[in-house]
Structures are given as structure tokens and as C-alpha cells.
Amino acid sequence: MKRPIVLCAVCCSVMSVCGTFFGINAFLIAAVLCFISGIACMFKFRETAIVPVLVVLLTVNMLLNTNVKIKNVAAVNAQDSYINGIVTDVDFYGSNVYYTINVKESEKPELQGIKVCLSSSASAADIGDTISCNAVIYNVTDRRTQYYSNGVFAVGRITETNAVTSGKGITKTVYNVQKAITDKLFSNMSPQSAATVNALLCGNREYQTKEFSQAVRKSGVSHVMVVSGMHMSILCGGVYFLLEKIKTGRNLRSIIMLLVIAAFMTLCGFTPSVIRAGITYLIMISGNLLLRRSDGLASLCCAVTLITLVNPLITGNVGYLLSVSATFGLIVLYPLLEARVKIRNKFVREFTKTVLTAFSALVTTALISLIFFGSITPIAIVTNVCISYAVTGALIFAAVGTAMYFLPFGEFLCKIPYTIADIAAKYCNAVINFFGSV
């Protein structure tokens, strides 16, 4: 078996989908079938096939443990509880604030060590802060797959906030960096452009209007607004180009790239799509560092396997699914189509490749779009072609402007790249709004 990691990714994904959408019984059936497939492969491929078998067993163990946690939490439904934990996310809907809290202490042992999403009528804490409160805990009923895929196993309502302590850990540090970048963007760009660039650079979409979010979905560019492999490749390509120009050695260049990817993953809050893209690139660059040939499909499958082992319900996250399926299309389908392009004119050839890139992503994300959004948007090809270079420009110049801001006289130097990013973002917004209204 030349690529056992591919079978690992397939088995993990099948079991995750069954466990997430069809329940524990369907998952167990899928696990048995995957295990039998692994055993069958062992008779033919011997020792290499033992890896998928072990992965299947590990996935079964993780999902069963997760299912036990969910059942334990169900026992405290509609009960009051003391909660003490770290705020990992804050969302605003209407007049309510929703805190995602990683519970450290609770009078209910079932809640310790899990994440809960608690609503409140007052904003009292920021990301990274430690909050102590009393809350009524409920089982997750609405948007269950979305909550479970993010590791949230209970919801509730805060009845009394006892204390809020300002955080000092990595979560708070990352939040402060994100806030500083957001402030720089909004002070140097128009509000709509800053909201778009903030989503591209930090994965933060809370400043986008509801109407624009709908236009993004209708125009078929949801994967563009989810920080994933495309954004990672743009930033990595820019950093790699700069490192080559200053003639750094291969090992030093690879180490710097690894640090850049890790920093970008941290900045974006380790969302599922970012983790998938980050792990894929970390594996590929590590291969270059160790003088091993990079394999895009193997790196993608390795990332999928690792993520599913850690979070067996991850397939309930639409951003993760769009990221994986679009990347699969670019790795597998795009090279097949590109090989058939025999055009000598450079401009026409590059334009054709851009169209094929958008088409490959559309084909492999079509099923995900149909299931989660109820429709497939063929116009997405046109939209993606129209904004692809503008997105690249907005992302690169916004990153350059943000980096320059912290240099001597950076407050003045950053205005040029920020202005270019602003123009590119305005163009992207106009295209998305136009095709979103068609």
C-alpha cells in the first residue's frame, strides 16, 4: 500500500460523518466496515496496512469517549450550576452576548473539562478572561452538529456573574493582537473594506453585515471568507518570495516558514479550517526540511486524520468541510484539467488556469454547498475568477501594512499598503454584492 494515510483519512472521515449526522449506531456500523477493510488490506499489503487499522481503533475510542461526555452532560439538563472557566469566544446576537467557556471548575463534575456556550444580557468579559458565574445548563438541541464540531456540549444562560478576572495566558495575548490588528485596519481603511480584510487576515467575520454575508453565500465564495489553504498559500508564498530575495539558506527558510505558519494559525484562533491548512503546510515544509519530496494529497490526508482523531465530530463544521473539499479539488482535479491545457499565449493560459482553479473548487464543494446551503451556485466560477487576484492583493498588502505599522515611522509608511488593500477590498465587495444579487 503506497499511501496508507489516504485510507486512514477516508476511514476517519466516514466514521466521523456517520457519528456526527446519523448517530452512534451508524458510526459503529461504519467502524466495523472500516476495520474489516483494514484487516483485508493487511492480508494483501502486510505491515503498511496496520496503520489504517490502528487509526480506526483510535477513532472509535475517541468518538465513544466523546459520546460518553455528551451523555454525562445530558444528566444536568435544566439544572443550576456554578461555572468557572476561560472565555474562548464571544459572539453578539441581538441584545445578547454568547460566551464560549472552557470550564475549569464546576459543582457538576460532568461539566468540568468541557466547553459550554452561555448567553447573557450584559457584556462582562472578553476572550481570554476568566469568568465565574452561576448558570442554568441545557442540552444542545438547535444547531447540534455545529456546537459539537466546535467541542461545545452544553448551552445555558448566565443568571449571575460573580467575578471576571483579566486573562494573562496565550488566549488573551492572541485576542489582544487580533484587536490591535482590527483597530489598525479600521483606522486606515473604510469600514466595509476593513471588515472584509479582517475576515481574510484574522478569520474574524463579526464585522461583516448580515446582507454581505448572504451575498458571500449566494455568490459562492464562502470558502474565500473562511481562512484556509488559499490564504495560507498566499501569505506563505509572499514570505517565501521575500526569503528567497534575501538569499536565506534552505534550512533557515524552512524554519522561518514553519514559525510563520504556526503564528498565523495562532492569530486565527485555531479554527478547524485553519488547523487543516496549517497542518497540511507544516507537513509539506517539514518534508522539504528533511529532504523528502512533498506530496499534497498525503499531507492533506494526514491533516484530516490528525484532526479527526482529536475531534471525531469535526465533520459537522461547514468551514472545515469546505476547506478540505476545495483543497482536494485543487490537489486532485485541477492537475488533471491543467494537463489538458495547451495554450501558448501566456495571458490566456494563466486566465484559463484561474478558471480551472475556480471550477475544481466548485465541483468538489458542490455536495457540501447543496447539503448545508440548499443550492449550488454555478456563478461562483465567475465570482472567484473576478476576485482571485484582488483577494491576493488585499491580503498581502494588508499584512505588509500591519507589519510596517510596528516599524519606526510605521504609522505613516503603512498608509500606502493599507490604501492598496482598501482599494482591492472595495473591488471584492462590489463584485460579491453584484453577483450575490443576481
mmCIF file of N, CA and C in Angstrom, residues 177-287:
data_model
loop_
_atom_site.group_PDB
_atom_site.id
_atom_site.type_symbol
_atom_site.label_atom_id
_atom_site.label_comp_id
_atom_site.label_asym_id
_atom_site.label_seq_id
_atom_site.Cartn_x
_atom_site.Cartn_y
_atom_site.Cartn_z
ATOM 1 N N VAL A 177 -3.673 40.839 20.250
ATOM 2 C CA VAL A 177 -3.046 41.041 18.941
ATOM 3 C C VAL A 177 -4.121 41.204 17.864
ATOM 4 N N GLN A 178 -5.146 40.341 17.897
ATOM 5 C CA GLN A 178 -6.243 40.446 16.940
ATOM 6 C C GLN A 178 -6.941 41.806 17.057
ATOM 7 N N LYS A 179 -7.163 42.242 18.282
ATOM 8 C CA LYS A 179 -7.827 43.529 18.498
ATOM 9 C C LYS A 179 -6.974 44.683 17.975
ATOM 10 N N ALA A 180 -5.653 44.577 18.185
ATOM 11 C CA ALA A 180 -4.751 45.633 17.697
ATOM 12 C C ALA A 180 -4.776 45.692 16.171
ATOM 13 N N ILE A 181 -4.758 44.525 15.526
ATOM 14 C CA ILE A 181 -4.811 44.483 14.057
ATOM 15 C C ILE A 181 -6.139 45.046 13.557
ATOM 16 N N THR A 182 -7.226 44.664 14.229
ATOM 17 C CA THR A 182 -8.548 45.168 13.838
ATOM 18 C C THR A 182 -8.603 46.682 13.950
ATOM 19 N N ASP A 183 -8.057 47.225 15.029
ATOM 20 C CA ASP A 183 -8.041 48.676 15.209
ATOM 21 C C ASP A 183 -7.242 49.366 14.106
ATOM 22 N N LYS A 184 -6.103 48.774 13.726
ATOM 23 C CA LYS A 184 -5.286 49.365 12.666
ATOM 24 C C LYS A 184 -6.027 49.346 11.330
ATOM 25 N N LEU A 185 -6.725 48.248 11.047
ATOM 26 C CA LEU A 185 -7.456 48.138 9.792
ATOM 27 C C LEU A 185 -8.570 49.177 9.717
ATOM 28 N N PHE A 186 -9.350 49.294 10.785
ATOM 29 C CA PHE A 186 -10.491 50.207 10.760
ATOM 30 C C PHE A 186 -10.064 51.671 10.836
ATOM 31 N N SER A 187 -8.872 51.950 11.346
ATOM 32 C CA SER A 187 -8.407 53.339 11.396
ATOM 33 C C SER A 187 -7.731 53.768 10.099
ATOM 34 N N ASN A 188 -7.432 52.808 9.209
ATOM 35 C CA ASN A 188 -6.747 53.150 7.961
ATOM 36 C C ASN A 188 -7.525 52.761 6.709
ATOM 37 N N MET A 189 -8.689 52.133 6.870
ATOM 38 C CA MET A 189 -9.478 51.696 5.727
ATOM 39 C C MET A 189 -10.944 52.020 5.971
ATOM 40 N N SER A 190 -11.736 51.957 4.904
ATOM 41 C CA SER A 190 -13.176 52.162 5.062
ATOM 42 C C SER A 190 -13.756 50.995 5.847
ATOM 43 N N PRO A 191 -14.872 51.195 6.557
ATOM 44 C CA PRO A 191 -15.418 50.133 7.415
ATOM 45 C C PRO A 191 -15.709 48.830 6.682
ATOM 46 N N GLN A 192 -16.310 48.901 5.488
ATOM 47 C CA GLN A 192 -16.639 47.687 4.750
ATOM 48 C C GLN A 192 -15.385 46.949 4.297
ATOM 49 N N SER A 193 -14.394 47.703 3.842
ATOM 50 C CA SER A 193 -13.135 47.082 3.409
ATOM 51 C C SER A 193 -12.401 46.474 4.599
ATOM 52 N N ALA A 194 -12.381 47.190 5.719
ATOM 53 C CA ALA A 194 -11.708 46.679 6.912
ATOM 54 C C ALA A 194 -12.358 45.389 7.398
ATOM 55 N N ALA A 195 -13.693 45.321 7.318
ATOM 56 C CA ALA A 195 -14.395 44.108 7.735
ATOM 57 C C ALA A 195 -14.012 42.922 6.849
ATOM 58 N N THR A 196 -13.906 43.160 5.544
ATOM 59 C CA THR A 196 -13.532 42.086 4.617
ATOM 60 C C THR A 196 -12.094 41.646 4.844
ATOM 61 N N VAL A 197 -11.182 42.602 4.961
ATOM 62 C CA VAL A 197 -9.769 42.274 5.154
ATOM 63 C C VAL A 197 -9.566 41.591 6.506
ATOM 64 N N ASN A 198 -10.318 41.998 7.512
ATOM 65 C CA ASN A 198 -10.221 41.369 8.823
ATOM 66 C C ASN A 198 -10.606 39.892 8.743
ATOM 67 N N ALA A 199 -11.614 39.587 7.928
ATOM 68 C CA ALA A 199 -12.018 38.194 7.736
ATOM 69 C C ALA A 199 -10.934 37.411 6.999
ATOM 70 N N LEU A 200 -10.295 38.049 6.024
ATOM 71 C CA LEU A 200 -9.248 37.377 5.237
ATOM 72 C C LEU A 200 -7.983 37.159 6.058
ATOM 73 N N LEU A 201 -7.632 38.151 6.883
ATOM 74 C CA LEU A 201 -6.354 38.116 7.585
ATOM 75 C C LEU A 201 -6.430 37.407 8.926
ATOM 76 N N CYS A 202 -7.529 37.603 9.657
ATOM 77 C CA CYS A 202 -7.641 37.042 11.006
ATOM 78 C C CYS A 202 -8.768 36.030 11.150
ATOM 79 N N GLY A 203 -9.551 35.845 10.092
ATOM 80 C CA GLY A 203 -10.673 34.920 10.181
ATOM 81 C C GLY A 203 -11.825 35.445 11.013
ATOM 82 N N ASN A 204 -11.839 36.747 11.270
ATOM 83 C CA ASN A 204 -12.875 37.363 12.108
ATOM 84 C C ASN A 204 -13.943 37.986 11.214
ATOM 85 N N ARG A 205 -15.140 37.366 11.189
ATOM 86 C CA ARG A 205 -16.218 37.844 10.313
ATOM 87 C C ARG A 205 -17.325 38.577 11.066
ATOM 88 N N GLU A 206 -17.091 38.911 12.322
ATOM 89 C CA GLU A 206 -18.158 39.522 13.125
ATOM 90 C C GLU A 206 -18.495 40.938 12.687
ATOM 91 N N TYR A 207 -17.597 41.600 11.929
ATOM 92 C CA TYR A 207 -17.857 42.966 11.495
ATOM 93 C C TYR A 207 -18.564 43.023 10.146
ATOM 94 N N GLN A 208 -18.748 41.899 9.507
ATOM 95 C CA GLN A 208 -19.469 41.881 8.237
ATOM 96 C C GLN A 208 -20.971 41.962 8.490
ATOM 97 N N THR A 209 -21.660 42.715 7.644
ATOM 98 C CA THR A 209 -23.104 42.853 7.802
ATOM 99 C C THR A 209 -23.804 41.561 7.383
ATOM 100 N N LYS A 210 -25.025 41.394 7.855
ATOM 101 C CA LYS A 210 -25.811 40.210 7.519
ATOM 102 C C LYS A 210 -26.068 40.142 6.023
ATOM 103 N N GLU A 211 -26.305 41.322 5.408
ATOM 104 C CA GLU A 211 -26.568 41.364 3.969
ATOM 105 C C GLU A 211 -25.343 40.931 3.173
ATOM 106 N N PHE A 212 -24.165 41.380 3.601
ATOM 107 C CA PHE A 212 -22.951 40.989 2.882
ATOM 108 C C PHE A 212 -22.661 39.504 3.062
ATOM 109 N N SER A 213 -22.905 38.971 4.248
ATOM 110 C CA SER A 213 -22.701 37.539 4.489
ATOM 111 C C SER A 213 -23.595 36.706 3.584
ATOM 112 N N GLN A 214 -24.833 37.165 3.373
ATOM 113 C CA GLN A 214 -25.735 36.472 2.462
ATOM 114 C C GLN A 214 -25.239 36.563 1.021
ATOM 115 N N ALA A 215 -24.694 37.726 0.648
ATOM 116 C CA ALA A 215 -24.146 37.886 -0.702
ATOM 117 C C ALA A 215 -22.951 36.966 -0.919
ATOM 118 N N VAL A 216 -22.129 36.796 0.121
ATOM 119 C CA VAL A 216 -20.982 35.884 0.037
ATOM 120 C C VAL A 216 -21.447 34.465 -0.249
ATOM 121 N N ARG A 217 -22.487 34.048 0.465
ATOM 122 C CA ARG A 217 -23.005 32.687 0.273
ATOM 123 C C ARG A 217 -23.641 32.526 -1.103
ATOM 124 N N LYS A 218 -24.440 33.503 -1.522
ATOM 125 C CA LYS A 218 -25.141 33.395 -2.808
ATOM 126 C C LYS A 218 -24.188 33.458 -3.993
ATOM 127 N N SER A 219 -23.087 34.188 -3.841
ATOM 128 C CA SER A 219 -22.122 34.302 -4.943
ATOM 129 C C SER A 219 -21.135 33.141 -4.963
ATOM 130 N N GLY A 220 -21.219 32.248 -3.976
ATOM 131 C CA GLY A 220 -20.396 31.039 -3.986
ATOM 132 C C GLY A 220 -18.958 31.224 -3.585
ATOM 133 N N VAL A 221 -18.666 32.215 -2.736
ATOM 134 C CA VAL A 221 -17.277 32.447 -2.322
ATOM 135 C C VAL A 221 -17.134 32.305 -0.806
ATOM 136 N N SER A 222 -17.965 31.454 -0.197
ATOM 137 C CA SER A 222 -17.883 31.254 1.247
ATOM 138 C C SER A 222 -16.509 30.758 1.665
ATOM 139 N N HIS A 223 -15.909 29.909 0.808
ATOM 140 C CA HIS A 223 -14.590 29.364 1.147
ATOM 141 C C HIS A 223 -13.506 30.434 1.136
ATOM 142 N N VAL A 224 -13.758 31.549 0.428
ATOM 143 C CA VAL A 224 -12.782 32.645 0.398
ATOM 144 C C VAL A 224 -12.788 33.388 1.729
ATOM 145 N N MET A 225 -13.963 33.525 2.330
ATOM 146 C CA MET A 225 -14.083 34.247 3.595
ATOM 147 C C MET A 225 -13.792 33.360 4.803
ATOM 148 N N VAL A 226 -13.514 32.078 4.569
ATOM 149 C CA VAL A 226 -13.070 31.186 5.639
ATOM 150 C C VAL A 226 -11.562 31.002 5.488
ATOM 151 N N VAL A 227 -10.783 31.465 6.460
ATOM 152 C CA VAL A 227 -9.327 31.363 6.362
ATOM 153 C C VAL A 227 -8.934 29.904 6.205
ATOM 154 N N SER A 228 -8.283 29.592 5.100
ATOM 155 C CA SER A 228 -7.963 28.197 4.802
ATOM 156 C C SER A 228 -6.674 28.127 4.002
ATOM 157 N N GLY A 229 -6.578 27.091 3.173
ATOM 158 C CA GLY A 229 -5.349 26.850 2.426
ATOM 159 C C GLY A 229 -4.998 27.966 1.456
ATOM 160 N N MET A 230 -6.027 28.588 0.844
ATOM 161 C CA MET A 230 -5.761 29.665 -0.105
ATOM 162 C C MET A 230 -5.057 30.828 0.581
ATOM 163 N N HIS A 231 -5.565 31.234 1.730
ATOM 164 C CA HIS A 231 -4.965 32.340 2.463
ATOM 165 C C HIS A 231 -3.576 31.973 2.973
ATOM 166 N N MET A 232 -3.447 30.726 3.420
ATOM 167 C CA MET A 232 -2.151 30.248 3.897
ATOM 168 C C MET A 232 -1.126 30.256 2.768
ATOM 169 N N SER A 233 -1.542 29.828 1.576
ATOM 170 C CA SER A 233 -0.613 29.770 0.444
ATOM 171 C C SER A 233 -0.208 31.168 -0.004
ATOM 172 N N ILE A 234 -1.149 32.120 0.062
ATOM 173 C CA ILE A 234 -0.831 33.497 -0.329
ATOM 174 C C ILE A 234 0.221 34.092 0.607
ATOM 175 N N LEU A 235 -0.006 33.975 1.912
ATOM 176 C CA LEU A 235 0.948 34.527 2.873
ATOM 177 C C LEU A 235 2.284 33.792 2.828
ATOM 178 N N CYS A 236 2.212 32.461 2.743
ATOM 179 C CA CYS A 236 3.453 31.680 2.685
ATOM 180 C C CYS A 236 4.231 31.987 1.413
ATOM 181 N N GLY A 237 3.489 32.147 0.303
ATOM 182 C CA GLY A 237 4.153 32.488 -0.957
ATOM 183 C C GLY A 237 4.856 33.824 -0.872
ATOM 184 N N GLY A 238 4.201 34.814 -0.224
ATOM 185 C CA GLY A 238 4.822 36.128 -0.072
ATOM 186 C C GLY A 238 6.056 36.085 0.805
ATOM 187 N N VAL A 239 5.977 35.366 1.921
ATOM 188 C CA VAL A 239 7.129 35.241 2.825
ATOM 189 C C VAL A 239 8.257 34.480 2.148
ATOM 190 N N TYR A 240 7.915 33.392 1.446
ATOM 191 C CA TYR A 240 8.931 32.588 0.757
ATOM 192 C C TYR A 240 9.647 33.415 -0.305
ATOM 193 N N PHE A 241 8.879 34.222 -1.055
ATOM 194 C CA PHE A 241 9.467 35.087 -2.084
ATOM 195 C C PHE A 241 10.455 36.063 -1.452
ATOM 196 N N LEU A 242 10.069 36.650 -0.309
ATOM 197 C CA LEU A 242 10.953 37.600 0.368
ATOM 198 C C LEU A 242 12.214 36.916 0.876
ATOM 199 N N LEU A 243 12.071 35.714 1.434
ATOM 200 C CA LEU A 243 13.233 34.992 1.955
ATOM 201 C C LEU A 243 14.189 34.581 0.839
ATOM 202 N N GLU A 244 13.628 34.252 -0.319
ATOM 203 C CA GLU A 244 14.489 33.911 -1.464
ATOM 204 C C GLU A 244 15.262 35.122 -1.952
ATOM 205 N N LYS A 245 14.609 36.291 -1.927
ATOM 206 C CA LYS A 245 15.259 37.508 -2.406
ATOM 207 C C LYS A 245 16.430 37.917 -1.515
ATOM 208 N N ILE A 246 16.321 37.652 -0.220
ATOM 209 C CA ILE A 246 17.426 37.998 0.672
ATOM 210 C C ILE A 246 18.403 36.829 0.827
ATOM 211 N N LYS A 247 18.175 35.787 -0.002
ATOM 212 C CA LYS A 247 19.101 34.660 -0.142
ATOM 213 C C LYS A 247 19.358 33.937 1.184
ATOM 214 N N THR A 248 18.292 33.536 1.860
ATOM 215 C CA THR A 248 18.434 32.711 3.055
ATOM 216 C C THR A 248 18.640 31.257 2.645
ATOM 217 N N GLY A 249 19.289 30.482 3.484
ATOM 218 C CA GLY A 249 19.517 29.075 3.197
ATOM 219 C C GLY A 249 18.232 28.263 3.266
ATOM 220 N N ARG A 250 18.254 27.072 2.708
ATOM 221 C CA ARG A 250 17.060 26.236 2.643
ATOM 222 C C ARG A 250 16.552 25.886 4.035
ATOM 223 N N ASN A 251 17.441 25.478 4.929
ATOM 224 C CA ASN A 251 17.016 25.086 6.277
ATOM 225 C C ASN A 251 16.437 26.270 7.049
ATOM 226 N N LEU A 252 17.135 27.418 6.995
ATOM 227 C CA LEU A 252 16.650 28.601 7.689
ATOM 228 C C LEU A 252 15.319 29.053 7.108
ATOM 229 N N ARG A 253 15.203 28.985 5.788
ATOM 230 C CA ARG A 253 13.965 29.378 5.125
ATOM 231 C C ARG A 253 12.801 28.489 5.577
ATOM 232 N N SER A 254 13.055 27.200 5.658
ATOM 233 C CA SER A 254 12.000 26.263 6.079
ATOM 234 C C SER A 254 11.596 26.501 7.530
ATOM 235 N N ILE A 255 12.576 26.768 8.398
ATOM 236 C CA ILE A 255 12.280 27.012 9.815
ATOM 237 C C ILE A 255 11.450 28.285 9.974
ATOM 238 N N ILE A 256 11.828 29.340 9.244
ATOM 239 C CA ILE A 256 11.058 30.587 9.313
ATOM 240 C C ILE A 256 9.638 30.365 8.814
ATOM 241 N N MET A 257 9.489 29.589 7.753
ATOM 242 C CA MET A 257 8.161 29.300 7.221
ATOM 243 C C MET A 257 7.315 28.537 8.239
ATOM 244 N N LEU A 258 7.921 27.598 8.938
ATOM 245 C CA LEU A 258 7.202 26.852 9.971
ATOM 246 C C LEU A 258 6.718 27.793 11.076
ATOM 247 N N LEU A 259 7.566 28.736 11.474
ATOM 248 C CA LEU A 259 7.191 29.690 12.518
ATOM 249 C C LEU A 259 6.074 30.624 12.039
ATOM 250 N N VAL A 260 6.155 31.039 10.774
ATOM 251 C CA VAL A 260 5.121 31.915 10.212
ATOM 252 C C VAL A 260 3.766 31.204 10.197
ATOM 253 N N ILE A 261 3.761 29.943 9.779
ATOM 254 C CA ILE A 261 2.512 29.178 9.725
ATOM 255 C C ILE A 261 1.932 28.992 11.123
ATOM 256 N N ALA A 262 2.795 28.642 12.082
ATOM 257 C CA ALA A 262 2.332 28.467 13.464
ATOM 258 C C ALA A 262 1.753 29.772 14.011
ATOM 259 N N ALA A 263 2.417 30.900 13.698
ATOM 260 C CA ALA A 263 1.931 32.204 14.171
ATOM 261 C C ALA A 263 0.591 32.551 13.533
ATOM 262 N N PHE A 264 0.446 32.241 12.243
ATOM 263 C CA PHE A 264 -0.803 32.537 11.540
ATOM 264 C C PHE A 264 -1.949 31.684 12.085
ATOM 265 N N MET A 265 -1.689 30.421 12.377
ATOM 266 C CA MET A 265 -2.702 29.543 12.969
ATOM 267 C C MET A 265 -3.140 30.078 14.325
ATOM 268 N N THR A 266 -2.174 30.545 15.113
ATOM 269 C CA THR A 266 -2.488 31.096 16.431
ATOM 270 C C THR A 266 -3.305 32.370 16.309
ATOM 271 N N LEU A 267 -2.917 33.232 15.369
ATOM 272 C CA LEU A 267 -3.610 34.501 15.167
ATOM 273 C C LEU A 267 -5.075 34.282 14.792
ATOM 274 N N CYS A 268 -5.341 33.248 14.003
ATOM 275 C CA CYS A 268 -6.704 32.978 13.543
ATOM 276 C C CYS A 268 -7.504 32.142 14.533
ATOM 277 N N GLY A 269 -6.919 31.849 15.686
ATOM 278 C CA GLY A 269 -7.668 31.185 16.737
ATOM 279 C C GLY A 269 -7.836 29.694 16.570
ATOM 280 N N PHE A 270 -7.014 29.069 15.739
ATOM 281 C CA PHE A 270 -7.051 27.611 15.555
ATOM 282 C C PHE A 270 -8.454 27.118 15.186
ATOM 283 N N THR A 271 -9.093 27.815 14.247
ATOM 284 C CA THR A 271 -10.366 27.325 13.728
ATOM 285 C C THR A 271 -10.110 26.049 12.924
ATOM 286 N N PRO A 272 -11.126 25.192 12.741
ATOM 287 C CA PRO A 272 -10.908 23.920 12.040
ATOM 288 C C PRO A 272 -10.280 24.061 10.664
ATOM 289 N N SER A 273 -10.755 25.038 9.865
ATOM 290 C CA SER A 273 -10.202 25.196 8.516
ATOM 291 C C SER A 273 -8.754 25.656 8.566
ATOM 292 N N VAL A 274 -8.420 26.502 9.547
ATOM 293 C CA VAL A 274 -7.040 26.973 9.696
ATOM 294 C C VAL A 274 -6.132 25.837 10.149
ATOM 295 N N ILE A 275 -6.623 25.016 11.075
ATOM 296 C CA ILE A 275 -5.833 23.874 11.539
ATOM 297 C C ILE A 275 -5.555 22.923 10.389
ATOM 298 N N ARG A 276 -6.589 22.660 9.584
ATOM 299 C CA ARG A 276 -6.413 21.768 8.430
ATOM 300 C C ARG A 276 -5.346 22.304 7.488
ATOM 301 N N ALA A 277 -5.460 23.582 7.130
ATOM 302 C CA ALA A 277 -4.492 24.184 6.218
ATOM 303 C C ALA A 277 -3.104 24.241 6.841
ATOM 304 N N GLY A 278 -3.054 24.608 8.125
ATOM 305 C CA GLY A 278 -1.768 24.732 8.792
ATOM 306 C C GLY A 278 -1.034 23.417 8.892
ATOM 307 N N ILE A 279 -1.737 22.361 9.288
ATOM 308 C CA ILE A 279 -1.095 21.045 9.402
ATOM 309 C C ILE A 279 -0.599 20.571 8.039
ATOM 310 N N THR A 280 -1.413 20.800 7.010
ATOM 311 C CA THR A 280 -1.009 20.402 5.658
ATOM 312 C C THR A 280 0.297 21.068 5.259
ATOM 313 N N TYR A 281 0.381 22.373 5.477
ATOM 314 C CA TYR A 281 1.600 23.095 5.102
ATOM 315 C C TYR A 281 2.767 22.765 6.022
ATOM 316 N N LEU A 282 2.499 22.546 7.296
ATOM 317 C CA LEU A 282 3.578 22.163 8.209
ATOM 318 C C LEU A 282 4.209 20.843 7.785
ATOM 319 N N ILE A 283 3.376 19.894 7.354
ATOM 320 C CA ILE A 283 3.894 18.595 6.903
ATOM 321 C C ILE A 283 4.703 18.760 5.626
ATOM 322 N N MET A 284 4.185 19.552 4.696
ATOM 323 C CA MET A 284 4.891 19.742 3.419
ATOM 324 C C MET A 284 6.239 20.428 3.622
ATOM 325 N N ILE A 285 6.287 21.469 4.436
ATOM 326 C CA ILE A 285 7.537 22.192 4.663
ATOM 327 C C ILE A 285 8.508 21.351 5.484
ATOM 328 N N SER A 286 7.974 20.572 6.434
ATOM 329 C CA SER A 286 8.841 19.673 7.203
ATOM 330 C C SER A 286 9.485 18.650 6.283
ATOM 331 N N GLY A 287 8.729 18.211 5.267
ATOM 332 C CA GLY A 287 9.294 17.290 4.278
ATOM 333 C C GLY A 287 10.452 17.921 3.525
#
